[in-house]
Amino acid sequence: MSSEIQLFGIFGYPVIHTMSPYMHNEVFEQMNLPYFYTAFEVLPQNLAKSIESIRVLGLKGVNITIPHKEAVLQYLDEIIPSARFIGAVNTIKNEDGKLIGYNTDGLGFITAIREDLSIDPAEKSFLLLGAGGAARAIAIQLALEKCRKIYIANRTLSKAENIAYIIKKNVPLCEANPVLFNPAEISRIIKDVDILVNTTSVGMKKDDSKLLDSEFLSSLYAVIDIIYNPPETLLLKEASRKGLKTANGLGMLTFQGALAFEIWTGIKPPVNIMRNAIIKQLKKTDT
Ligand code: ATR
């Protein structure tokens, strides 16, 4: 490889299904940039050495994915405040050996709803289903964007309580309410919700049971499912049938990548090229 070529990558385990190399390399190629992006399978016990290799080998930037997003914080030189609140990093920039951690997942979600659905989160009320890593990034970024209220519904209440606690501590103006994910609780709060977001994995598999009774959707403005494969989950189908605004997770995936690209290169990438690269790759893997 020529020394002029700058290397980027993603560290994860497993990393085989990642779409990131396709979206970044497509833009590098179309913009004639001497950059290359590749996936590295990094076992948990090798994370520290792998992060050190960013400095040693001079990688310009790296994405971090499951299961390393939380563990990686301890190895970085600087972490931007929103990533620190979220407690997870998905993007590292190498500034002459200084490793800076960012989280573009939450902002990727916000940018996607702004660009694709023309939704401004300010003053809106959100209900997030699930309280895993994706929910945490989205909820905290929504709070930072001054949304009015966030309900976090989860089977395991303690995880929802933990996200609400982080928001109360860091963004006290946003009301964050943990709730148990069951029909009685959803029925109690749903009239106070504008936008529903599914962050659970329910809907990925064909035989997955129904996440939510469709009667709960009637009073909503929009439904977003962060699942992108399949492109239309049962939840999104039912929301569309009711005439609500809907979006799948393709926008969030694309914009988290576009934001990382901008952090690394200072260039705003052509987002549609990135999105189309993912769609093309998904079609290939489906056949
Ligand atoms: P990620 O980090 O990608 O967000 P995760 O940490 O595995 O994923 O989180 C998955 C979320 O989906 C969790 O909140 C999980 O609920 P629990 O915390 O109670 O396990 C939720 N989830 C998974 N399967 C579910 C189901 N069948 N019904 C409701 N929630 C479910």
Coordinates of N, CA, C and O and ligand atoms in Angstrom, one line a residue, residues 66 69-70 129-136 152-160 163 181 198-202 204 208-211 226, ligand 1:
I66 N -20.1 -3.1 18.4 CA -20.3 -4.2 19.4 C -19.2 -5.2 19.4 O -18.7 -5.6 18.3
K69 N -18.0 -0.6 22.4 CA -18.3 0.8 22.4 C -18.1 1.4 23.8 O -17.8 2.6 24.0
E70 N -18.3 0.6 24.9 CA -18.2 1.1 26.2 C -16.7 0.9 26.7 O -16.1 1.9 27.3
L129 N -38.8 2.4 22.8 CA -39.0 1.0 23.2 C -37.6 0.4 23.3 O -36.9 0.3 22.3
G130 N -37.2 -0.2 24.4 CA -35.9 -0.7 24.6 C -35.0 0.2 25.3 O -35.2 1.4 25.3
A131 N -34.0 -0.3 26.0 CA -33.1 0.5 26.8 C -31.6 0.0 26.7 O -30.9 0.0 27.7
G132 N -31.3 -0.5 25.5 CA -29.9 -1.0 25.3 C -29.0 0.2 24.9 O -29.3 1.4 25.1
G133 N -27.9 -0.1 24.2 CA -26.9 0.9 23.8 C -27.5 1.9 22.9 O -27.2 3.1 23.0
A134 N -28.3 1.4 21.9 CA -28.8 2.3 20.9 C -29.8 3.3 21.5 O -29.8 4.5 21.2
A135 N -30.6 2.8 22.4 CA -31.6 3.7 23.1 C -30.9 4.7 23.9 O -31.3 5.9 24.0
R136 N -29.8 4.3 24.6 CA -29.1 5.3 25.4 C -28.5 6.4 24.6 O -28.6 7.6 24.9
I152 N -38.9 6.0 28.4 CA -38.1 4.9 28.0 C -38.8 3.7 28.5 O -38.8 3.5 29.8
A153 N -39.3 2.8 27.6 CA -40.0 1.6 28.1 C -39.2 0.4 27.9 O -38.7 0.1 26.8
N154 N -39.0 -0.4 28.9 CA -38.2 -1.6 28.8 C -38.7 -2.7 29.7 O -39.3 -2.4 30.7
R155 N -38.5 -4.0 29.3 CA -38.9 -5.1 30.1 C -38.1 -5.1 31.4 O -38.7 -5.3 32.5
T156 N -36.8 -4.8 31.3 CA -36.0 -4.7 32.5 C -36.0 -3.2 32.9 O -35.3 -2.4 32.3
L157 N -36.8 -2.9 33.9 CA -37.0 -1.5 34.3 C -35.7 -0.8 34.6 O -35.5 0.4 34.3
S158 N -34.8 -1.5 35.3 CA -33.5 -0.9 35.8 C -32.7 -0.2 34.7 O -32.1 0.8 34.9
K159 N -32.7 -0.8 33.5 CA -32.0 -0.3 32.4 C -32.6 1.1 31.9 O -31.8 2.0 31.6
A160 N -33.9 1.1 31.9 CA -34.6 2.4 31.6 C -34.3 3.4 32.6 O -34.1 4.6 32.3
I163 N -30.9 5.1 32.2 CA -30.8 6.1 31.1 C -31.5 7.4 31.6 O -31.0 8.5 31.4
F181 N -42.2 -1.9 30.1 CA -42.7 -2.1 28.7 C -43.8 -3.2 28.8 O -43.6 -4.4 28.7
N198 N -38.6 2.4 17.9 CA -38.2 1.1 18.4 C -36.7 0.9 18.3 O -36.1 1.0 17.2
T199 N -36.1 0.6 19.4 CA -34.7 0.3 19.5 C -34.4 -1.1 19.9 O -33.3 -1.5 20.0
T200 N -35.5 -1.9 20.0 CA -35.3 -3.3 20.3 C -35.0 -4.1 19.0 O -35.2 -3.5 17.9
S201 N -34.6 -5.3 19.2 CA -34.4 -6.1 18.0 C -35.6 -6.8 17.4 O -35.6 -7.6 16.5
V202 N -36.8 -6.6 18.1 CA -38.0 -7.2 17.7 C -38.5 -6.7 16.4 O -38.7 -5.5 16.2
M204 N -36.8 -8.0 13.6 CA -35.7 -8.4 12.6 C -36.0 -9.7 12.0 O -35.7 -9.9 10.8
D208 N -40.9 -13.0 14.4 CA -41.0 -12.2 15.6 C -42.4 -11.9 16.0 O -43.2 -11.5 15.1
S209 N -42.7 -11.9 17.3 CA -44.1 -11.6 17.7 C -44.3 -10.1 17.6 O -43.3 -9.3 17.5
K210 N -45.5 -9.7 17.7 CA -45.9 -8.3 17.5 C -45.3 -7.5 18.7 O -45.5 -7.9 19.9
L211 N -44.7 -6.4 18.4 CA -44.0 -5.6 19.5 C -45.1 -4.8 20.3 O -45.0 -4.6 21.5
I226 N -35.4 1.5 14.3 CA -33.9 1.6 13.9 C -33.5 0.3 13.2 O -32.3 0.3 12.7
Ligands
ATR1 P1 -28.4 -2.4 21.4 O1 -27.2 -2.2 22.2 O2 -28.1 -2.7 20.0 O3 -29.4 -1.3 21.6 P2 -29.2 -4.4 23.3 O4 -28.3 -3.8 24.4 O5 -29.1 -5.9 23.1 O6 -29.0 -3.8 21.9 O7 -30.7 -4.0 23.7 C1 -31.8 -4.6 23.2 C2 -33.0 -4.0 23.9 O8 -34.1 -4.7 23.3 C3 -33.1 -4.2 25.4 O9 -33.6 -3.1 26.0 C4 -34.0 -5.4 25.5 O10 -34.8 -5.5 26.7 P3 -34.2 -6.0 28.1 O11 -33.3 -5.0 28.6 O12 -35.4 -6.2 29.0 O13 -33.6 -7.3 27.7 C5 -35.0 -5.2 24.3 N1 -35.6 -6.4 23.9 C6 -35.1 -7.5 23.3 N2 -36.0 -8.4 23.0 C7 -37.2 -7.9 23.4 C8 -38.5 -8.4 23.4 N3 -38.8 -9.6 22.8 N4 -39.5 -7.6 23.9 C9 -39.2 -6.4 24.5 N5 -37.9 -5.9 24.5 C10 -36.9 -6.6 24.0

